[in-house]
Amino acid sequence: MHKQVTNSHNSPQKRGRGLNNNQRFWWWMAFATSLVLLDQWTKQYFNTHLYYAERWNVLPFFDFTLLYNPGAAFSFLADGQGWQKWFFISIALGASALIITLLRKTPQQILFSLSMSLIMGGAIGNVLDRFQHGHVIDFLLFYWNNSYFPAFNVADICITCGAILMVLDEFLRLRKKKHEPKE
């Protein structure tokens, strides 16, 4: 009788598992951290290489620029008397705490976790600006003739893409639930 020896590292059970939920959670946290680092690096670059409101033309509809936004998206509440800084910081930190909890519970849900990581990375990137500078640094400017889209940054791109993916994830989840057989 020959006893078959199996390598526990190559067994079908081990190969099929991949990362456990704790490892997945930390992978999503590392991804969000890398987004924060990219956001902060790009903001630092443009903050040190451009004067305020200076523009570097890249394409006929796109410039790099340096603008400061004390408000939220589209300069919402930008004319506040300073209270909005702490309001936006509180919202971002609260949202990040909720996202960490959600990522801890569902790290295996790829699309949902990706959306949450993008939103958290963007939120933390903008919070760091508010703590360091009292405003958010924006440097991406799209326009056509005399019409301008508000300037934005990498953090804003992450938040926007994360929100879109979150809606897509919910749509796909509802669609799947609708097509499941009823018991």
Short mmCIF file of N, CA and C in Angstrom, two decimals:
data_model
loop_
_atom_site.label_atom_id
_atom_site.label_comp_id
_atom_site.label_asym_id
_atom_site.label_seq_id
_atom_site.Cartn_x
_atom_site.Cartn_y
_atom_site.Cartn_z
N MET A 1 0.83 -1.18 0.00
CA MET A 1 0.00 0.00 0.00
C MET A 1 0.87 1.24 0.00
N HIS A 2 0.55 2.07 -0.93
CA HIS A 2 1.24 3.35 -1.00
C HIS A 2 0.35 4.42 -0.42
N LYS A 3 0.87 5.14 0.51
CA LYS A 3 0.11 6.27 1.05
C LYS A 3 0.47 7.51 0.23
N GLN A 4 -0.56 8.19 -0.27
CA GLN A 4 -0.31 9.36 -1.08
C GLN A 4 0.03 10.53 -0.17
N VAL A 5 1.15 11.18 -0.49
CA VAL A 5 1.58 12.35 0.28
C VAL A 5 1.15 13.58 -0.49
N THR A 6 0.47 14.45 0.20
CA THR A 6 0.04 15.69 -0.45
C THR A 6 0.76 16.85 0.20
N ASN A 7 1.09 17.79 -0.60
CA ASN A 7 1.71 19.01 -0.11
C ASN A 7 0.57 19.93 0.32
N SER A 8 0.55 20.28 1.58
CA SER A 8 -0.57 21.08 2.09
C SER A 8 -0.62 22.46 1.44
N HIS A 9 0.50 22.95 0.94
CA HIS A 9 0.49 24.26 0.29
C HIS A 9 -0.14 24.21 -1.09
N ASN A 10 -0.17 23.05 -1.72
CA ASN A 10 -0.72 22.93 -3.06
C ASN A 10 -2.04 22.17 -3.11
N SER A 11 -2.59 21.85 -1.98
CA SER A 11 -3.84 21.10 -1.99
C SER A 11 -4.94 21.97 -2.60
N PRO A 12 -5.93 21.32 -3.22
CA PRO A 12 -7.01 22.10 -3.84
C PRO A 12 -7.71 23.03 -2.84
N GLN A 13 -7.81 22.59 -1.59
CA GLN A 13 -8.47 23.43 -0.60
C GLN A 13 -7.68 24.71 -0.37
N LYS A 14 -6.36 24.61 -0.29
CA LYS A 14 -5.51 25.79 -0.05
C LYS A 14 -5.49 26.70 -1.28
N ARG A 15 -5.36 26.11 -2.47
CA ARG A 15 -5.29 26.93 -3.69
C ARG A 15 -6.56 27.71 -3.90
N GLY A 16 -7.69 27.13 -3.62
CA GLY A 16 -8.97 27.78 -3.87
C GLY A 16 -9.28 28.90 -2.91
N ARG A 17 -8.66 28.94 -1.78
CA ARG A 17 -9.00 29.93 -0.76
C ARG A 17 -8.42 31.31 -1.05
N GLY A 18 -7.20 31.37 -1.48
CA GLY A 18 -6.56 32.67 -1.67
C GLY A 18 -6.37 33.35 -0.33
N LEU A 19 -6.70 34.61 -0.28
CA LEU A 19 -6.54 35.40 0.94
C LEU A 19 -7.70 35.16 1.89
N ASN A 20 -7.42 35.16 3.17
CA ASN A 20 -8.52 35.10 4.13
C ASN A 20 -9.08 36.51 4.31
N ASN A 21 -10.19 36.63 5.01
CA ASN A 21 -10.85 37.92 5.15
C ASN A 21 -9.98 38.96 5.84
N ASN A 22 -9.20 38.57 6.81
CA ASN A 22 -8.32 39.52 7.49
C ASN A 22 -7.26 40.05 6.52
N GLN A 23 -6.69 39.15 5.71
CA GLN A 23 -5.71 39.58 4.71
C GLN A 23 -6.35 40.48 3.67
N ARG A 24 -7.55 40.14 3.26
CA ARG A 24 -8.26 40.99 2.29
C ARG A 24 -8.50 42.38 2.87
N PHE A 25 -8.95 42.43 4.11
CA PHE A 25 -9.18 43.71 4.77
C PHE A 25 -7.92 44.57 4.73
N TRP A 26 -6.79 43.97 5.11
CA TRP A 26 -5.54 44.75 5.13
C TRP A 26 -5.08 45.10 3.72
N TRP A 27 -5.43 44.28 2.73
CA TRP A 27 -5.11 44.63 1.36
C TRP A 27 -5.89 45.88 0.95
N TRP A 28 -7.18 45.95 1.29
CA TRP A 28 -7.99 47.13 0.97
C TRP A 28 -7.48 48.35 1.72
N MET A 29 -7.05 48.17 2.95
CA MET A 29 -6.50 49.30 3.72
C MET A 29 -5.20 49.80 3.07
N ALA A 30 -4.36 48.89 2.60
CA ALA A 30 -3.11 49.27 1.92
C ALA A 30 -3.42 50.00 0.61
N PHE A 31 -4.43 49.53 -0.10
CA PHE A 31 -4.83 50.19 -1.35
C PHE A 31 -5.28 51.63 -1.06
N ALA A 32 -6.14 51.80 -0.05
CA ALA A 32 -6.60 53.14 0.31
C ALA A 32 -5.43 54.03 0.73
N THR A 33 -4.49 53.46 1.47
CA THR A 33 -3.30 54.21 1.88
C THR A 33 -2.48 54.65 0.68
N SER A 34 -2.33 53.76 -0.31
CA SER A 34 -1.57 54.12 -1.51
C SER A 34 -2.26 55.26 -2.26
N LEU A 35 -3.58 55.30 -2.25
CA LEU A 35 -4.31 56.40 -2.89
C LEU A 35 -4.06 57.71 -2.15
N VAL A 36 -4.06 57.66 -0.82
CA VAL A 36 -3.76 58.85 -0.03
C VAL A 36 -2.36 59.36 -0.35
N LEU A 37 -1.40 58.45 -0.43
CA LEU A 37 -0.02 58.84 -0.73
C LEU A 37 0.09 59.46 -2.13
N LEU A 38 -0.56 58.86 -3.12
CA LEU A 38 -0.55 59.41 -4.48
C LEU A 38 -1.19 60.80 -4.49
N ASP A 39 -2.31 60.93 -3.83
CA ASP A 39 -3.00 62.22 -3.75
C ASP A 39 -2.10 63.28 -3.12
N GLN A 40 -1.49 62.95 -1.99
CA GLN A 40 -0.66 63.93 -1.29
C GLN A 40 0.60 64.27 -2.09
N TRP A 41 1.17 63.29 -2.76
CA TRP A 41 2.36 63.56 -3.58
C TRP A 41 2.01 64.52 -4.72
N THR A 42 0.91 64.27 -5.42
CA THR A 42 0.54 65.14 -6.55
C THR A 42 0.22 66.55 -6.06
N LYS A 43 -0.47 66.66 -4.95
CA LYS A 43 -0.79 67.99 -4.41
C LYS A 43 0.48 68.73 -4.00
N GLN A 44 1.39 68.02 -3.36
CA GLN A 44 2.66 68.64 -2.95
C GLN A 44 3.44 69.10 -4.19
N TYR A 45 3.45 68.28 -5.23
CA TYR A 45 4.17 68.63 -6.45
C TYR A 45 3.64 69.94 -7.03
N PHE A 46 2.35 70.03 -7.24
CA PHE A 46 1.78 71.23 -7.86
C PHE A 46 1.81 72.43 -6.91
N ASN A 47 1.71 72.20 -5.63
CA ASN A 47 1.78 73.29 -4.65
C ASN A 47 3.18 73.90 -4.60
N THR A 48 4.19 73.14 -4.94
CA THR A 48 5.57 73.66 -4.90
C THR A 48 6.09 74.07 -6.28
N HIS A 49 5.41 73.66 -7.36
CA HIS A 49 5.89 73.99 -8.70
C HIS A 49 5.06 75.05 -9.43
N LEU A 50 3.93 75.41 -8.87
CA LEU A 50 3.09 76.44 -9.48
C LEU A 50 2.81 77.54 -8.45
N TYR A 51 2.64 78.75 -8.93
CA TYR A 51 2.13 79.84 -8.09
C TYR A 51 0.62 79.72 -8.07
N TYR A 52 0.01 80.29 -7.04
CA TYR A 52 -1.44 80.25 -6.95
C TYR A 52 -2.06 80.82 -8.23
N ALA A 53 -3.01 80.09 -8.80
CA ALA A 53 -3.78 80.45 -10.00
C ALA A 53 -2.95 80.39 -11.29
N GLU A 54 -1.68 80.01 -11.21
CA GLU A 54 -0.89 79.82 -12.43
C GLU A 54 -1.42 78.60 -13.17
N ARG A 55 -1.31 78.62 -14.48
CA ARG A 55 -1.81 77.50 -15.29
C ARG A 55 -0.74 77.02 -16.25
N TRP A 56 -0.62 75.70 -16.35
CA TRP A 56 0.23 75.05 -17.35
C TRP A 56 -0.72 74.40 -18.35
N ASN A 57 -0.72 74.91 -19.56
CA ASN A 57 -1.59 74.34 -20.57
C ASN A 57 -1.06 72.98 -21.02
N VAL A 58 -1.93 71.98 -21.02
CA VAL A 58 -1.58 70.62 -21.44
C VAL A 58 -2.28 70.28 -22.75
N LEU A 59 -3.56 70.54 -22.81
CA LEU A 59 -4.39 70.28 -23.99
C LEU A 59 -5.31 71.48 -24.21
N PRO A 60 -5.94 71.61 -25.36
CA PRO A 60 -6.82 72.77 -25.59
C PRO A 60 -8.00 72.85 -24.63
N PHE A 61 -8.22 71.82 -23.85
CA PHE A 61 -9.35 71.80 -22.90
C PHE A 61 -8.92 71.42 -21.48
N PHE A 62 -7.60 71.34 -21.24
CA PHE A 62 -7.11 70.88 -19.94
C PHE A 62 -5.82 71.60 -19.56
N ASP A 63 -5.79 72.09 -18.32
CA ASP A 63 -4.59 72.72 -17.76
C ASP A 63 -4.31 72.15 -16.38
N PHE A 64 -3.05 72.18 -16.00
CA PHE A 64 -2.70 72.03 -14.60
C PHE A 64 -2.74 73.45 -14.03
N THR A 65 -3.24 73.57 -12.84
CA THR A 65 -3.33 74.87 -12.19
C THR A 65 -3.14 74.67 -10.69
N LEU A 66 -3.10 75.73 -9.95
CA LEU A 66 -3.02 75.62 -8.49
C LEU A 66 -4.11 76.50 -7.90
N LEU A 67 -5.10 75.86 -7.32
CA LEU A 67 -6.20 76.57 -6.68
C LEU A 67 -6.45 75.95 -5.30
N TYR A 68 -6.98 76.76 -4.40
CA TYR A 68 -7.28 76.30 -3.05
C TYR A 68 -8.79 76.35 -2.84
N ASN A 69 -9.33 75.30 -2.26
CA ASN A 69 -10.76 75.21 -2.03
C ASN A 69 -11.03 74.99 -0.54
N PRO A 70 -11.51 76.02 0.16
CA PRO A 70 -11.84 75.84 1.58
C PRO A 70 -13.18 75.13 1.78
N GLY A 71 -13.93 74.94 0.69
CA GLY A 71 -15.24 74.29 0.77
C GLY A 71 -15.16 72.83 0.40
N ALA A 72 -16.29 72.31 -0.02
CA ALA A 72 -16.39 70.92 -0.47
C ALA A 72 -16.48 70.91 -1.99
N ALA A 73 -17.05 69.85 -2.55
CA ALA A 73 -17.18 69.72 -4.00
C ALA A 73 -17.84 70.97 -4.58
N PHE A 74 -17.31 71.43 -5.71
CA PHE A 74 -17.82 72.62 -6.40
C PHE A 74 -17.80 73.85 -5.49
N SER A 75 -16.85 73.88 -4.55
CA SER A 75 -16.66 74.99 -3.61
C SER A 75 -17.86 75.22 -2.70
N PHE A 76 -18.64 74.18 -2.47
CA PHE A 76 -19.78 74.26 -1.57
C PHE A 76 -19.31 74.71 -0.19
N LEU A 77 -19.93 75.74 0.34
CA LEU A 77 -19.62 76.35 1.65
C LEU A 77 -18.22 76.96 1.71
N ALA A 78 -17.64 77.28 0.57
CA ALA A 78 -16.29 77.85 0.55
C ALA A 78 -16.25 79.23 1.21
N ASP A 79 -17.37 79.93 1.25
CA ASP A 79 -17.38 81.27 1.84
C ASP A 79 -17.75 81.25 3.32
N GLY A 80 -17.69 80.09 3.95
CA GLY A 80 -17.94 80.01 5.39
C GLY A 80 -16.85 80.74 6.16
N GLN A 81 -17.05 80.91 7.43
CA GLN A 81 -16.11 81.66 8.25
C GLN A 81 -15.07 80.76 8.94
N GLY A 82 -14.83 79.58 8.40
CA GLY A 82 -13.85 78.67 8.97
C GLY A 82 -14.46 77.45 9.64
N TRP A 83 -15.71 77.56 10.04
CA TRP A 83 -16.37 76.43 10.70
C TRP A 83 -16.49 75.24 9.78
N GLN A 84 -16.58 75.49 8.47
CA GLN A 84 -16.78 74.40 7.50
C GLN A 84 -15.58 73.45 7.47
N LYS A 85 -14.38 73.96 7.80
CA LYS A 85 -13.19 73.09 7.85
C LYS A 85 -13.43 71.94 8.81
N TRP A 86 -13.88 72.25 10.01
CA TRP A 86 -14.10 71.22 11.03
C TRP A 86 -15.32 70.37 10.71
N PHE A 87 -16.30 70.95 10.07
CA PHE A 87 -17.48 70.21 9.63
C PHE A 87 -17.08 69.14 8.62
N PHE A 88 -16.30 69.52 7.59
CA PHE A 88 -15.88 68.56 6.57
C PHE A 88 -14.91 67.53 7.12
N ILE A 89 -14.05 67.93 8.03
CA ILE A 89 -13.14 66.96 8.67
C ILE A 89 -13.95 65.94 9.44
N SER A 90 -14.94 66.39 10.19
CA SER A 90 -15.78 65.47 10.98
C SER A 90 -16.52 64.48 10.09
N ILE A 91 -17.09 64.99 9.01
CA ILE A 91 -17.81 64.11 8.09
C ILE A 91 -16.87 63.06 7.50
N ALA A 92 -15.69 63.49 7.04
CA ALA A 92 -14.74 62.57 6.42
C ALA A 92 -14.23 61.53 7.41
N LEU A 93 -13.94 61.94 8.63
CA LEU A 93 -13.46 60.98 9.63
C LEU A 93 -14.57 60.00 10.04
N GLY A 94 -15.79 60.50 10.17
CA GLY A 94 -16.92 59.62 10.47
C GLY A 94 -17.16 58.62 9.35
N ALA A 95 -17.12 59.11 8.11
CA ALA A 95 -17.31 58.22 6.95
C ALA A 95 -16.19 57.19 6.90
N SER A 96 -14.96 57.60 7.18
CA SER A 96 -13.83 56.66 7.16
C SER A 96 -14.00 55.58 8.22
N ALA A 97 -14.46 55.95 9.41
CA ALA A 97 -14.69 54.96 10.46
C ALA A 97 -15.76 53.95 10.03
N LEU A 98 -16.84 54.44 9.41
CA LEU A 98 -17.89 53.56 8.91
C LEU A 98 -17.34 52.65 7.81
N ILE A 99 -16.55 53.21 6.91
CA ILE A 99 -15.98 52.42 5.81
C ILE A 99 -15.06 51.33 6.35
N ILE A 100 -14.26 51.64 7.34
CA ILE A 100 -13.37 50.63 7.93
C ILE A 100 -14.20 49.49 8.50
N THR A 101 -15.29 49.83 9.18
CA THR A 101 -16.19 48.81 9.73
C THR A 101 -16.77 47.95 8.61
N LEU A 102 -17.23 48.58 7.54
CA LEU A 102 -17.81 47.83 6.41
C LEU A 102 -16.76 46.96 5.73
N LEU A 103 -15.55 47.49 5.56
CA LEU A 103 -14.48 46.70 4.95
C LEU A 103 -14.10 45.51 5.83
N ARG A 104 -14.14 45.69 7.12
CA ARG A 104 -13.82 44.62 8.06
C ARG A 104 -14.84 43.49 7.92
N LYS A 105 -16.12 43.85 7.68
CA LYS A 105 -17.19 42.86 7.60
C LYS A 105 -17.29 42.18 6.23
N THR A 106 -16.94 42.88 5.15
CA THR A 106 -17.19 42.36 3.80
C THR A 106 -15.99 42.52 2.87
N PRO A 107 -14.78 42.16 3.28
CA PRO A 107 -13.62 42.37 2.41
C PRO A 107 -13.61 41.49 1.17
N GLN A 108 -14.43 40.44 1.16
CA GLN A 108 -14.46 39.53 0.01
C GLN A 108 -15.34 40.06 -1.11
N GLN A 109 -16.13 41.08 -0.86
CA GLN A 109 -16.98 41.68 -1.89
C GLN A 109 -16.14 42.70 -2.66
N ILE A 110 -15.60 42.28 -3.77
CA ILE A 110 -14.58 43.04 -4.50
C ILE A 110 -15.06 44.44 -4.92
N LEU A 111 -16.15 44.52 -5.64
CA LEU A 111 -16.61 45.81 -6.15
C LEU A 111 -16.97 46.77 -5.03
N PHE A 112 -17.68 46.26 -4.03
CA PHE A 112 -18.06 47.08 -2.89
C PHE A 112 -16.81 47.56 -2.14
N SER A 113 -15.88 46.67 -1.88
CA SER A 113 -14.67 47.02 -1.15
C SER A 113 -13.81 48.00 -1.94
N LEU A 114 -13.76 47.81 -3.25
CA LEU A 114 -13.03 48.76 -4.10
C LEU A 114 -13.65 50.15 -3.99
N SER A 115 -14.96 50.22 -4.07
CA SER A 115 -15.63 51.52 -3.97
C SER A 115 -15.38 52.17 -2.61
N MET A 116 -15.46 51.38 -1.55
CA MET A 116 -15.23 51.92 -0.21
C MET A 116 -13.78 52.40 -0.03
N SER A 117 -12.84 51.64 -0.55
CA SER A 117 -11.42 52.02 -0.45
C SER A 117 -11.14 53.31 -1.21
N LEU A 118 -11.73 53.45 -2.39
CA LEU A 118 -11.56 54.68 -3.16
C LEU A 118 -12.13 55.88 -2.42
N ILE A 119 -13.34 55.73 -1.89
CA ILE A 119 -13.97 56.83 -1.16
C ILE A 119 -13.15 57.20 0.07
N MET A 120 -12.72 56.21 0.82
CA MET A 120 -11.95 56.48 2.04
C MET A 120 -10.60 57.12 1.71
N GLY A 121 -9.90 56.59 0.69
CA GLY A 121 -8.62 57.18 0.31
C GLY A 121 -8.78 58.63 -0.09
N GLY A 122 -9.81 58.94 -0.87
CA GLY A 122 -10.05 60.32 -1.27
C GLY A 122 -10.42 61.21 -0.10
N ALA A 123 -11.29 60.71 0.76
CA ALA A 123 -11.72 61.50 1.92
C ALA A 123 -10.53 61.82 2.83
N ILE A 124 -9.70 60.84 3.09
CA ILE A 124 -8.54 61.07 3.97
C ILE A 124 -7.54 62.01 3.29
N GLY A 125 -7.36 61.87 1.97
CA GLY A 125 -6.47 62.78 1.26
C GLY A 125 -6.90 64.22 1.42
N ASN A 126 -8.19 64.50 1.29
CA ASN A 126 -8.68 65.87 1.45
C ASN A 126 -8.67 66.32 2.90
N VAL A 127 -8.89 65.40 3.84
CA VAL A 127 -8.81 65.75 5.26
C VAL A 127 -7.39 66.19 5.63
N LEU A 128 -6.41 65.48 5.10
CA LEU A 128 -5.02 65.87 5.39
C LEU A 128 -4.74 67.28 4.90
N ASP A 129 -5.27 67.64 3.74
CA ASP A 129 -5.12 69.02 3.25
C ASP A 129 -5.74 70.02 4.22
N ARG A 130 -6.95 69.71 4.67
CA ARG A 130 -7.63 70.64 5.58
C ARG A 130 -6.85 70.81 6.89
N PHE A 131 -6.27 69.72 7.40
CA PHE A 131 -5.46 69.83 8.61
C PHE A 131 -4.18 70.63 8.35
N GLN A 132 -3.50 70.34 7.25
CA GLN A 132 -2.21 70.98 6.95
C GLN A 132 -2.35 72.42 6.48
N HIS A 133 -3.32 72.68 5.61
CA HIS A 133 -3.38 73.98 4.95
C HIS A 133 -4.64 74.79 5.26
N GLY A 134 -5.66 74.14 5.79
CA GLY A 134 -6.93 74.83 6.02
C GLY A 134 -7.82 74.85 4.79
N HIS A 135 -7.36 74.25 3.71
CA HIS A 135 -8.10 74.18 2.46
C HIS A 135 -7.61 72.95 1.69
N VAL A 136 -8.33 72.61 0.62
CA VAL A 136 -7.94 71.50 -0.23
C VAL A 136 -7.21 72.06 -1.45
N ILE A 137 -6.13 71.40 -1.84
CA ILE A 137 -5.36 71.81 -3.01
C ILE A 137 -5.94 71.13 -4.25
N ASP A 138 -6.32 71.93 -5.24
CA ASP A 138 -6.83 71.42 -6.51
C ASP A 138 -5.87 71.82 -7.61
N PHE A 139 -5.74 70.95 -8.63
CA PHE A 139 -4.77 71.26 -9.69
C PHE A 139 -5.17 70.76 -11.07
N LEU A 140 -6.29 70.10 -11.21
CA LEU A 140 -6.75 69.61 -12.51
C LEU A 140 -7.90 70.50 -12.99
N LEU A 141 -7.74 71.13 -14.15
CA LEU A 141 -8.73 72.07 -14.63
C LEU A 141 -9.14 71.72 -16.06
N PHE A 142 -10.42 71.39 -16.24
CA PHE A 142 -10.99 71.13 -17.56
C PHE A 142 -11.89 72.31 -17.94
N TYR A 143 -11.87 72.66 -19.21
CA TYR A 143 -12.65 73.80 -19.67
C TYR A 143 -12.92 73.67 -21.17
N TRP A 144 -13.88 74.46 -21.64
CA TRP A 144 -14.14 74.57 -23.07
C TRP A 144 -14.53 76.02 -23.32
N ASN A 145 -13.74 76.69 -24.15
CA ASN A 145 -13.90 78.12 -24.40
C ASN A 145 -13.89 78.86 -23.06
N ASN A 146 -14.99 79.49 -22.69
CA ASN A 146 -15.05 80.23 -21.42
C ASN A 146 -15.83 79.48 -20.34
N SER A 147 -16.11 78.21 -20.56
CA SER A 147 -16.83 77.40 -19.57
C SER A 147 -15.83 76.50 -18.85
N TYR A 148 -15.85 76.56 -17.53
CA TYR A 148 -14.88 75.82 -16.72
C TYR A 148 -15.58 74.85 -15.79
N PHE A 149 -15.06 73.63 -15.72
CA PHE A 149 -15.47 72.69 -14.69
C PHE A 149 -14.63 73.02 -13.46
N PRO A 150 -15.19 72.98 -12.26
CA PRO A 150 -14.38 73.33 -11.08
C PRO A 150 -13.12 72.45 -11.00
N ALA A 151 -12.01 73.09 -10.61
CA ALA A 151 -10.75 72.37 -10.47
C ALA A 151 -10.90 71.27 -9.43
N PHE A 152 -10.14 70.20 -9.60
CA PHE A 152 -10.22 69.08 -8.67
C PHE A 152 -8.86 68.41 -8.54
N ASN A 153 -8.80 67.28 -7.85
CA ASN A 153 -7.53 66.61 -7.54
C ASN A 153 -7.72 65.09 -7.56
N VAL A 154 -6.67 64.36 -7.23
CA VAL A 154 -6.72 62.89 -7.22
C VAL A 154 -7.74 62.38 -6.20
N ALA A 155 -7.79 63.00 -5.04
CA ALA A 155 -8.76 62.58 -4.01
C ALA A 155 -10.18 62.69 -4.52
N ASP A 156 -10.46 63.78 -5.22
CA ASP A 156 -11.81 63.97 -5.78
C ASP A 156 -12.13 62.91 -6.83
N ILE A 157 -11.14 62.54 -7.63
CA ILE A 157 -11.33 61.47 -8.62
C ILE A 157 -11.65 60.16 -7.91
N CYS A 158 -10.92 59.87 -6.83
CA CYS A 158 -11.16 58.63 -6.07
C CYS A 158 -12.57 58.61 -5.49
N ILE A 159 -12.98 59.72 -4.90
CA ILE A 159 -14.32 59.78 -4.30
C ILE A 159 -15.39 59.60 -5.37
N THR A 160 -15.23 60.27 -6.50
CA THR A 160 -16.21 60.17 -7.59
C THR A 160 -16.28 58.75 -8.14
N CYS A 161 -15.12 58.17 -8.44
CA CYS A 161 -15.11 56.79 -8.97
C CYS A 161 -15.66 55.81 -7.94
N GLY A 162 -15.33 56.02 -6.67
CA GLY A 162 -15.85 55.16 -5.61
C GLY A 162 -17.36 55.24 -5.51
N ALA A 163 -17.91 56.44 -5.62
CA ALA A 163 -19.37 56.60 -5.56
C ALA A 163 -20.04 55.92 -6.75
N ILE A 164 -19.44 56.06 -7.93
CA ILE A 164 -20.01 55.41 -9.12
C ILE A 164 -19.98 53.89 -8.96
N LEU A 165 -18.86 53.36 -8.47
CA LEU A 165 -18.75 51.91 -8.27
C LEU A 165 -19.70 51.42 -7.19
N MET A 166 -19.94 52.24 -6.17
CA MET A 166 -20.87 51.86 -5.11
C MET A 166 -22.29 51.73 -5.68
N VAL A 167 -22.68 52.68 -6.51
CA VAL A 167 -24.00 52.61 -7.15
C VAL A 167 -24.08 51.40 -8.07
N LEU A 168 -23.02 51.17 -8.85
CA LEU A 168 -22.98 50.00 -9.73
C LEU A 168 -23.08 48.70 -8.93
N ASP A 169 -22.36 48.62 -7.82
CA ASP A 169 -22.41 47.42 -6.98
C ASP A 169 -23.83 47.18 -6.46
N GLU A 170 -24.49 48.24 -6.03
CA GLU A 170 -25.86 48.10 -5.53
C GLU A 170 -26.80 47.68 -6.65
N PHE A 171 -26.64 48.26 -7.83
CA PHE A 171 -27.45 47.88 -8.99
C PHE A 171 -27.26 46.40 -9.32
N LEU A 172 -26.02 45.95 -9.36
CA LEU A 172 -25.74 44.55 -9.67
C LEU A 172 -26.27 43.61 -8.59
N ARG A 173 -26.18 44.04 -7.34
CA ARG A 173 -26.69 43.23 -6.22
C ARG A 173 -28.20 43.08 -6.33
N LEU A 174 -28.90 44.18 -6.61
CA LEU A 174 -30.36 44.13 -6.75
C LEU A 174 -30.77 43.31 -7.96
N ARG A 175 -30.02 43.44 -9.04
CA ARG A 175 -30.31 42.65 -10.25
C ARG A 175 -30.14 41.16 -9.99
N LYS A 176 -29.07 40.80 -9.27
CA LYS A 176 -28.83 39.41 -8.95
C LYS A 176 -29.93 38.88 -8.03
N LYS A 177 -30.32 39.68 -7.06
CA LYS A 177 -31.38 39.28 -6.13
C LYS A 177 -32.71 39.08 -6.86
N LYS A 178 -32.97 39.93 -7.84
CA LYS A 178 -34.20 39.83 -8.62
C LYS A 178 -34.27 38.55 -9.43
N HIS A 179 -33.11 38.09 -9.91
CA HIS A 179 -33.05 36.89 -10.75
C HIS A 179 -32.85 35.60 -9.96
N GLU A 180 -32.70 35.70 -8.65
CA GLU A 180 -32.57 34.48 -7.83
C GLU A 180 -33.93 33.81 -7.72
N PRO A 181 -33.95 32.48 -7.72
CA PRO A 181 -35.24 31.77 -7.57
C PRO A 181 -35.83 32.04 -6.18
N LYS A 182 -37.11 32.21 -6.16
CA LYS A 182 -37.82 32.45 -4.88
C LYS A 182 -38.03 31.12 -4.17
N GLU A 183 -37.96 31.18 -2.88
CA GLU A 183 -38.13 29.94 -2.08
C GLU A 183 -39.58 29.71 -1.74
#
